[in-house]
Amino acid sequence: MRKLMKNKLKSLLVLSTVAFPFAYLVSCGVANNQKDINPSEQNNQQSDFQKNKSDSKANELKAKKMEQTKEKLDNAKSALLQNLSPEGFKNFSDAVSSIDSSINLKNALAALKSSLEQSNYSNNQTINLILNSFDQFFEPKEEKKDNHQQAHKPVEISQDRINEYVKQLDAIKPKGQNRAKFSEDGKRVVEDQYKYDNPKEDLDYFNATFGGGVGTVISSQGNPDGLTSWDPNNTKQFPDELNQKAKAENQPLPANAWFRGFSTPDGNGKIHIPTSVRVPTTPALQVLSDGRIFGSPGEYGLPRVIPNDKYKKLINSAVSIAISNGHVWDKIVDKDTGEERASREEYQKGNTKRVDAYVEPDQVIHRHDNFKGTFNIIDYKLTNDGSYPLTWYFITNAHVANSLQVDHDKGDGVYGRDESVFNTYNRQYNTDRLAFFKLKPNVDEKTVIPFAQNKDFFYDTLDIKVRDKSGTPNNNQNYNSNNAIILGNNNQPIQDNLNARTIVIGTDPFKTKIGDFTNQSLWKDKQEFMDFAVVEITFDNEAQAKTITGKWYEEHKNKDDHKNDKTNIANTITSDLNLLDKTQYDNFGKNQLYSLGYPSSKFEQKSGTLDQLKRDYTGKEDEFDTLISYSLSPTVNKPTDLYYKTRSQDKSVLEKFKDGGDLSWSRSFRSFVNLPGVNDLFITTPYISNGTIKIRKYNSTTHKFEETPYIFWGLGTNLSNMSGGTGMSGSGVYYKDKLYSLVFASDDRAATNISLNVRSYGHNYNNYYGSYNLPKYDLIYGDGTTNGAGQQKKSYFDAMQKLSQSTHTNYKGIKTYLFPNGFDENQRIDVFKK
């Protein structure tokens, strides 16, 4: 997950802010490891760091304390919004009071409690005013010349101030329909979404009601794509003729799309891709006449509770994966000369940069980085003797599989990786181990599941060393009886039968290129990217395989829906749901999408679901932080507040535990205006955070890793109540037991996640975006054209077909559960055939 730097935007009444970061990739992020300076270099650098040590250290401690205070306060506010109840208020009161016991919060807490009671614990504008006012208590205290601290002036929460605030908000509050609505016969009702679409007012209202947002989003590596800062005044006027055409194609009015940072028509038959960092986003908010607000930032999902039997079924297919690679240290060098410079002051001034610092093959690398995501079982290799299968196939995100660095991974442009990422000079940097983690299938429904410290009862775990069949390790590291690392022969050949392989990855998946649709120099040389991959894992034995796949195997082995029956297209693993079809959208029932993922437990600090546990660790905060940093929280797409209601017998609560989740109505990721929750990723999300998605590759000349940038592509669906964060990438979204999409990003500020549809039926924009049209594809079966004659190059079937025809002898004549007759061309299934 990319690191985000948050800059405040002034709210309508210059209120204090609650920052909710913009969308980020939700898998990777190096768990628990930050970039460090190589210890072997530290002695030479310490003398420089001693300069101005006292002032620098004091400022650093002060900044760190401010950051920690803000994080605690933001988490407390977010947790209260997720649990508006007497218990939620008590948790908030305890949390903010513990931040600084010297501050008198009595009046502010009384005002907040009174407003909550008057609203019957429903969110409204008054509550948000009071809630945001708490920031002013914790602002840095100015110091007098005699160094004595000056006390804060009390924050007044007067009725006059509240009335003025509400009056100004009423003028810009979201209007029209902003939430899903259904007719008496169960059909979706979507009122005209153009009438009240005003992105600037949406942003102003959000900033005033919930606090400021993100002005500039950069990563720890700077801004490699050369993007400009987002400017809210950088608006653009378009001719009315184009507005009318936009409406005819159900696309956002171009001026609104421009403000939101979408791709827009350039007026010359091409498409204009944004060139600034991502725009601050907004959730879908419905404001009633009495000031109550439905919707809020956050909506992280329901952690550690399985609501019903349909979600319990997903336990069989969803698996957490952690990919362990050798850690690449870094060092600080002069930006211009490349010479090493360790001065912290120079680094803070921007005169230096961090670069990778590699070690030689004979130096042991003791530290590893863990990249986490979610795998979904889709297939397995049939055995000749009918024994339990050991080779299995998992679908996930490409940016998760990006971390799988194994030998023999380079393919032919259809199977494998387009560019090898295997480090041949020092194999220790490659993938060492794979750690699998999943819920046991017998966990009870509607019961809070503990953390991983009780893993033996609630979770199945498995750790696999990546190696070939002869035992040669992929990363040249073995262990002795004392668990000490022993290096092998760095040049010993690794056989082409490793127990882990990338079958297909979504880089450059079509025959088209970005330059076909835009003339922009910044983008025209980039390639498309669909965030999916299929990974092959071969377990050592039947016991290992059954630990991870046993229930899925039992569930599917007697079914006939895997048979290659071309006359029955419904018997495929991918969903045929097409929400771009207006009739299907109208008849798409409420809460029909199901997803289970394994994000890091850290997001639960914002969801409020850790409040009781945190109290149990009073005085042991370091232990608490370690616990949640290393734990995972199986999470589903249901409202967070159900976490507190697992024992409720209230009929309305019991009703909420039924079924699945629904579409997000946030306009920040919606390109089909009157189809909320559906979007073309190339239009709404060509990139996330500070730029393009980067896929790693290895440069055999420099012996270093490099990155290739790509542009997001494909049909997307946005879900509500599923924005947990790191580790959730790759989570499958299911409709009627069929794989519908893959979660690849989330935005807790907009209260949405973004998923890539596994199948797209395509969409013709009738030249609105020049020659660009949303492509037709299926990630498992391909676009149905013979011998890959269509535009789609990559799919699971096409990759396996190419492998079976390649020099990789392990795939000759291969047959699988989904394709029991093999991968010859006459076995291709056209899922688009009516």
PDB file of C-alpha atoms in Angstrom, residues 452-638:
ATOM      1  CA  ALA A 452      -4.633 -14.634  15.355  1.00  0.00           C
ATOM      2  CA  GLN A 453      -3.249 -15.422  18.811  1.00  0.00           C
ATOM      3  CA  ASN A 454      -6.022 -18.059  18.889  1.00  0.00           C
ATOM      4  CA  LYS A 455      -5.163 -19.199  15.388  1.00  0.00           C
ATOM      5  CA  ASP A 456      -5.027 -22.933  16.124  1.00  0.00           C
ATOM      6  CA  PHE A 457      -8.734 -22.999  16.932  1.00  0.00           C
ATOM      7  CA  PHE A 458     -10.067 -20.460  14.451  1.00  0.00           C
ATOM      8  CA  TYR A 459      -7.524 -20.396  11.626  1.00  0.00           C
ATOM      9  CA  ASP A 460      -5.600 -22.764   9.390  1.00  0.00           C
ATOM     10  CA  THR A 461      -2.030 -21.754   8.564  1.00  0.00           C
ATOM     11  CA  LEU A 462       0.622 -23.136   6.243  1.00  0.00           C
ATOM     12  CA  ASP A 463       4.164 -22.031   5.435  1.00  0.00           C
ATOM     13  CA  ILE A 464       5.843 -23.196   2.209  1.00  0.00           C
ATOM     14  CA  LYS A 465       9.475 -22.835   1.186  1.00  0.00           C
ATOM     15  CA  VAL A 466       9.679 -21.942  -2.523  1.00  0.00           C
ATOM     16  CA  ARG A 467      11.927 -24.500  -4.226  1.00  0.00           C
ATOM     17  CA  ASP A 468      12.134 -26.899  -7.145  1.00  0.00           C
ATOM     18  CA  LYS A 469      11.400 -30.621  -6.910  1.00  0.00           C
ATOM     19  CA  SER A 470      15.033 -31.437  -6.202  1.00  0.00           C
ATOM     20  CA  GLY A 471      14.961 -29.122  -3.188  1.00  0.00           C
ATOM     21  CA  THR A 472      17.002 -26.247  -4.646  1.00  0.00           C
ATOM     22  CA  PRO A 473      15.673 -23.073  -2.994  1.00  0.00           C
ATOM     23  CA  ASN A 474      14.432 -20.225  -5.152  1.00  0.00           C
ATOM     24  CA  ASN A 475      16.328 -17.651  -3.056  1.00  0.00           C
ATOM     25  CA  ASN A 476      19.523 -19.620  -2.261  1.00  0.00           C
ATOM     26  CA  GLN A 477      18.812 -19.738   1.471  1.00  0.00           C
ATOM     27  CA  ASN A 478      18.442 -22.836   3.620  1.00  0.00           C
ATOM     28  CA  TYR A 479      18.368 -23.255   7.394  1.00  0.00           C
ATOM     29  CA  ASN A 480      20.358 -25.481   9.764  1.00  0.00           C
ATOM     30  CA  SER A 481      19.067 -27.172  12.902  1.00  0.00           C
ATOM     31  CA  ASN A 482      19.488 -23.920  14.845  1.00  0.00           C
ATOM     32  CA  ASN A 483      17.394 -22.057  12.266  1.00  0.00           C
ATOM     33  CA  ALA A 484      20.454 -20.133  11.072  1.00  0.00           C
ATOM     34  CA  ILE A 485      20.639 -19.222   7.389  1.00  0.00           C
ATOM     35  CA  ILE A 486      23.003 -21.236   5.220  1.00  0.00           C
ATOM     36  CA  LEU A 487      23.780 -19.955   1.729  1.00  0.00           C
ATOM     37  CA  GLY A 488      23.936 -22.430  -1.114  1.00  0.00           C
ATOM     38  CA  ASN A 489      25.511 -22.178  -4.554  1.00  0.00           C
ATOM     39  CA  ASN A 490      24.147 -18.975  -6.082  1.00  0.00           C
ATOM     40  CA  ASN A 491      24.803 -20.380  -9.554  1.00  0.00           C
ATOM     41  CA  GLN A 492      23.247 -23.808  -9.108  1.00  0.00           C
ATOM     42  CA  PRO A 493      20.571 -24.266 -11.807  1.00  0.00           C
ATOM     43  CA  ILE A 494      16.972 -24.199 -10.604  1.00  0.00           C
ATOM     44  CA  GLN A 495      14.796 -26.734 -12.381  1.00  0.00           C
ATOM     45  CA  ASP A 496      11.721 -25.659 -14.287  1.00  0.00           C
ATOM     46  CA  ASN A 497       9.384 -27.246 -11.740  1.00  0.00           C
ATOM     47  CA  LEU A 498       9.200 -24.732  -8.894  1.00  0.00           C
ATOM     48  CA  ASN A 499       6.252 -25.076  -6.547  1.00  0.00           C
ATOM     49  CA  ALA A 500       5.111 -21.521  -7.342  1.00  0.00           C
ATOM     50  CA  ARG A 501       4.600 -19.925 -10.760  1.00  0.00           C
ATOM     51  CA  THR A 502       2.846 -16.912 -12.261  1.00  0.00           C
ATOM     52  CA  ILE A 503       0.547 -18.366 -14.932  1.00  0.00           C
ATOM     53  CA  VAL A 504      -0.721 -15.023 -16.228  1.00  0.00           C
ATOM     54  CA  ILE A 505      -0.466 -11.386 -15.116  1.00  0.00           C
ATOM     55  CA  GLY A 506      -2.558  -8.484 -16.390  1.00  0.00           C
ATOM     56  CA  THR A 507       0.175  -6.322 -17.948  1.00  0.00           C
ATOM     57  CA  ASP A 508      -0.447  -5.309 -21.588  1.00  0.00           C
ATOM     58  CA  PRO A 509      -3.491  -7.617 -21.849  1.00  0.00           C
ATOM     59  CA  PHE A 510      -4.881  -6.228 -25.130  1.00  0.00           C
ATOM     60  CA  LYS A 511      -3.542  -5.673 -28.620  1.00  0.00           C
ATOM     61  CA  THR A 512      -4.288  -1.963 -28.310  1.00  0.00           C
ATOM     62  CA  LYS A 513      -2.051   0.590 -26.576  1.00  0.00           C
ATOM     63  CA  ILE A 514      -2.688   3.867 -24.754  1.00  0.00           C
ATOM     64  CA  GLY A 515      -1.151   5.786 -27.672  1.00  0.00           C
ATOM     65  CA  ASP A 516      -4.068   4.652 -29.850  1.00  0.00           C
ATOM     66  CA  PHE A 517      -6.365   6.880 -27.795  1.00  0.00           C
ATOM     67  CA  THR A 518      -4.305   9.896 -26.678  1.00  0.00           C
ATOM     68  CA  ASN A 519      -1.521  12.097 -28.017  1.00  0.00           C
ATOM     69  CA  GLN A 520      -0.377  13.207 -24.540  1.00  0.00           C
ATOM     70  CA  SER A 521       3.380  12.775 -24.223  1.00  0.00           C
ATOM     71  CA  LEU A 522       3.032  11.826 -20.547  1.00  0.00           C
ATOM     72  CA  TRP A 523       0.813   8.845 -21.303  1.00  0.00           C
ATOM     73  CA  LYS A 524       0.959   7.764 -24.939  1.00  0.00           C
ATOM     74  CA  ASP A 525       3.849   5.320 -24.487  1.00  0.00           C
ATOM     75  CA  LYS A 526       2.255   3.540 -21.528  1.00  0.00           C
ATOM     76  CA  GLN A 527       0.471   0.196 -21.725  1.00  0.00           C
ATOM     77  CA  GLU A 528      -2.829  -0.984 -20.299  1.00  0.00           C
ATOM     78  CA  PHE A 529      -3.063  -2.876 -17.040  1.00  0.00           C
ATOM     79  CA  MET A 530      -5.819  -5.119 -15.718  1.00  0.00           C
ATOM     80  CA  ASP A 531      -5.198  -5.860 -12.060  1.00  0.00           C
ATOM     81  CA  PHE A 532      -5.491  -9.640 -12.135  1.00  0.00           C
ATOM     82  CA  ALA A 533      -3.156 -12.614 -12.088  1.00  0.00           C
ATOM     83  CA  VAL A 534      -3.403 -16.371 -11.766  1.00  0.00           C
ATOM     84  CA  VAL A 535      -0.789 -18.110  -9.620  1.00  0.00           C
ATOM     85  CA  GLU A 536      -0.013 -21.835  -9.571  1.00  0.00           C
ATOM     86  CA  ILE A 537       0.906 -23.449  -6.241  1.00  0.00           C
ATOM     87  CA  THR A 538       2.038 -27.058  -5.867  1.00  0.00           C
ATOM     88  CA  PHE A 539       1.783 -28.328  -2.308  1.00  0.00           C
ATOM     89  CA  ASP A 540       4.277 -30.822  -0.922  1.00  0.00           C
ATOM     90  CA  ASN A 541       1.715 -33.430   0.054  1.00  0.00           C
ATOM     91  CA  GLU A 542      -1.977 -34.169   0.421  1.00  0.00           C
ATOM     92  CA  ALA A 543      -2.140 -32.940   4.028  1.00  0.00           C
ATOM     93  CA  GLN A 544      -0.801 -29.520   3.033  1.00  0.00           C
ATOM     94  CA  ALA A 545      -3.148 -29.264   0.062  1.00  0.00           C
ATOM     95  CA  LYS A 546      -6.211 -30.242   2.086  1.00  0.00           C
ATOM     96  CA  THR A 547      -5.422 -27.648   4.766  1.00  0.00           C
ATOM     97  CA  ILE A 548      -5.965 -24.857   2.238  1.00  0.00           C
ATOM     98  CA  THR A 549      -8.209 -26.408  -0.418  1.00  0.00           C
ATOM     99  CA  GLY A 550     -10.015 -29.329   1.228  1.00  0.00           C
ATOM    100  CA  LYS A 551     -13.488 -27.802   1.664  1.00  0.00           C
ATOM    101  CA  TRP A 552     -13.456 -26.195  -1.793  1.00  0.00           C
ATOM    102  CA  TYR A 553     -12.561 -29.565  -3.291  1.00  0.00           C
ATOM    103  CA  GLU A 554     -15.354 -31.357  -1.449  1.00  0.00           C
ATOM    104  CA  GLU A 555     -17.841 -28.672  -2.436  1.00  0.00           C
ATOM    105  CA  HIS A 556     -17.000 -28.868  -6.153  1.00  0.00           C
ATOM    106  CA  LYS A 557     -15.878 -32.415  -6.904  1.00  0.00           C
ATOM    107  CA  ASN A 558     -19.357 -33.800  -7.553  1.00  0.00           C
ATOM    108  CA  LYS A 559     -20.656 -30.807  -9.456  1.00  0.00           C
ATOM    109  CA  ASP A 560     -21.113 -30.871 -13.180  1.00  0.00           C
ATOM    110  CA  ASP A 561     -20.736 -27.139 -13.741  1.00  0.00           C
ATOM    111  CA  HIS A 562     -17.062 -27.571 -14.653  1.00  0.00           C
ATOM    112  CA  LYS A 563     -17.859 -29.767 -17.634  1.00  0.00           C
ATOM    113  CA  ASN A 564     -16.832 -28.296 -20.954  1.00  0.00           C
ATOM    114  CA  ASP A 565     -20.364 -28.085 -22.288  1.00  0.00           C
ATOM    115  CA  LYS A 566     -20.417 -25.327 -24.883  1.00  0.00           C
ATOM    116  CA  THR A 567     -24.182 -25.556 -25.192  1.00  0.00           C
ATOM    117  CA  ASN A 568     -24.593 -24.435 -21.579  1.00  0.00           C
ATOM    118  CA  ILE A 569     -22.609 -21.251 -21.067  1.00  0.00           C
ATOM    119  CA  ALA A 570     -24.109 -20.815 -17.597  1.00  0.00           C
ATOM    120  CA  ASN A 571     -21.908 -23.693 -16.436  1.00  0.00           C
ATOM    121  CA  THR A 572     -18.808 -21.502 -16.116  1.00  0.00           C
ATOM    122  CA  ILE A 573     -17.022 -20.187 -13.060  1.00  0.00           C
ATOM    123  CA  THR A 574     -17.388 -16.478 -13.909  1.00  0.00           C
ATOM    124  CA  SER A 575     -20.625 -14.561 -13.439  1.00  0.00           C
ATOM    125  CA  ASP A 576     -22.629 -13.519 -16.494  1.00  0.00           C
ATOM    126  CA  LEU A 577     -24.121 -10.514 -14.684  1.00  0.00           C
ATOM    127  CA  ASN A 578     -23.954  -7.419 -16.910  1.00  0.00           C
ATOM    128  CA  LEU A 579     -24.848  -4.285 -14.951  1.00  0.00           C
ATOM    129  CA  LEU A 580     -24.241  -2.119 -18.031  1.00  0.00           C
ATOM    130  CA  ASP A 581     -27.446  -3.613 -19.367  1.00  0.00           C
ATOM    131  CA  LYS A 582     -30.166  -1.293 -18.053  1.00  0.00           C
ATOM    132  CA  THR A 583     -32.697  -4.092 -17.706  1.00  0.00           C
ATOM    133  CA  GLN A 584     -30.278  -6.233 -15.674  1.00  0.00           C
ATOM    134  CA  TYR A 585     -29.318  -3.239 -13.538  1.00  0.00           C
ATOM    135  CA  ASP A 586     -32.966  -2.417 -12.794  1.00  0.00           C
ATOM    136  CA  ASN A 587     -33.627  -6.024 -11.779  1.00  0.00           C
ATOM    137  CA  PHE A 588     -30.418  -6.428  -9.779  1.00  0.00           C
ATOM    138  CA  GLY A 589     -31.675  -7.179  -6.273  1.00  0.00           C
ATOM    139  CA  LYS A 590     -30.661  -5.468  -3.055  1.00  0.00           C
ATOM    140  CA  ASN A 591     -27.505  -6.684  -1.275  1.00  0.00           C
ATOM    141  CA  GLN A 592     -26.609  -9.437  -3.728  1.00  0.00           C
ATOM    142  CA  LEU A 593     -22.790  -9.138  -3.785  1.00  0.00           C
ATOM    143  CA  TYR A 594     -20.587 -11.143  -1.412  1.00  0.00           C
ATOM    144  CA  SER A 595     -16.914 -10.636  -0.628  1.00  0.00           C
ATOM    145  CA  LEU A 596     -14.451 -11.892   1.990  1.00  0.00           C
ATOM    146  CA  GLY A 597     -10.903 -10.603   2.309  1.00  0.00           C
ATOM    147  CA  TYR A 598      -8.017 -10.590   4.792  1.00  0.00           C
ATOM    148  CA  PRO A 599      -6.868  -7.019   5.496  1.00  0.00           C
ATOM    149  CA  SER A 600      -4.408  -6.099   8.220  1.00  0.00           C
ATOM    150  CA  SER A 601      -6.111  -5.567  11.578  1.00  0.00           C
ATOM    151  CA  LYS A 602      -4.741  -2.022  11.797  1.00  0.00           C
ATOM    152  CA  PHE A 603      -7.831  -0.587  10.077  1.00  0.00           C
ATOM    153  CA  GLU A 604      -9.892  -1.666  13.077  1.00  0.00           C
ATOM    154  CA  GLN A 605      -8.415   1.230  15.027  1.00  0.00           C
ATOM    155  CA  LYS A 606     -10.517   3.459  12.757  1.00  0.00           C
ATOM    156  CA  SER A 607     -13.581   1.224  12.726  1.00  0.00           C
ATOM    157  CA  GLY A 608     -13.871   1.265  16.530  1.00  0.00           C
ATOM    158  CA  THR A 609     -14.044  -2.509  16.781  1.00  0.00           C
ATOM    159  CA  LEU A 610     -10.852  -2.631  18.860  1.00  0.00           C
ATOM    160  CA  ASP A 611     -12.014  -0.334  21.645  1.00  0.00           C
ATOM    161  CA  GLN A 612     -12.627  -3.066  24.231  1.00  0.00           C
ATOM    162  CA  LEU A 613      -9.423  -4.913  23.328  1.00  0.00           C
ATOM    163  CA  LYS A 614      -7.455  -1.686  23.560  1.00  0.00           C
ATOM    164  CA  ARG A 615      -8.742  -1.113  27.095  1.00  0.00           C
ATOM    165  CA  ASP A 616      -7.542  -4.597  28.006  1.00  0.00           C
ATOM    166  CA  TYR A 617      -4.037  -3.505  26.953  1.00  0.00           C
ATOM    167  CA  THR A 618      -3.963  -0.326  29.053  1.00  0.00           C
ATOM    168  CA  GLY A 619      -0.358   0.235  30.021  1.00  0.00           C
ATOM    169  CA  LYS A 620       0.777  -2.283  27.392  1.00  0.00           C
ATOM    170  CA  GLU A 621       0.315  -0.143  24.296  1.00  0.00           C
ATOM    171  CA  ASP A 622       3.423  -1.520  22.574  1.00  0.00           C
ATOM    172  CA  GLU A 623       2.068  -5.051  22.892  1.00  0.00           C
ATOM    173  CA  PHE A 624      -1.251  -3.884  21.481  1.00  0.00           C
ATOM    174  CA  ASP A 625       0.408  -2.186  18.500  1.00  0.00           C
ATOM    175  CA  THR A 626       2.457  -5.316  17.786  1.00  0.00           C
ATOM    176  CA  LEU A 627      -0.637  -7.496  17.990  1.00  0.00           C
ATOM    177  CA  ILE A 628      -2.667  -5.563  15.456  1.00  0.00           C
ATOM    178  CA  SER A 629       0.322  -4.946  13.180  1.00  0.00           C
ATOM    179  CA  TYR A 630       0.881  -8.671  12.740  1.00  0.00           C
ATOM    180  CA  SER A 631      -2.758  -9.795  12.828  1.00  0.00           C
ATOM    181  CA  LEU A 632      -5.277 -10.120  10.048  1.00  0.00           C
ATOM    182  CA  SER A 633      -8.999  -9.441  10.252  1.00  0.00           C
ATOM    183  CA  PRO A 634     -11.189 -11.497   7.901  1.00  0.00           C
ATOM    184  CA  THR A 635     -13.643  -8.875   6.679  1.00  0.00           C
ATOM    185  CA  VAL A 636     -16.875  -8.969   4.665  1.00  0.00           C
ATOM    186  CA  ASN A 637     -18.836  -6.261   2.849  1.00  0.00           C
ATOM    187  CA  LYS A 638     -21.443  -5.559   5.522  1.00  0.00           C
TER     188      LYS A 638
END
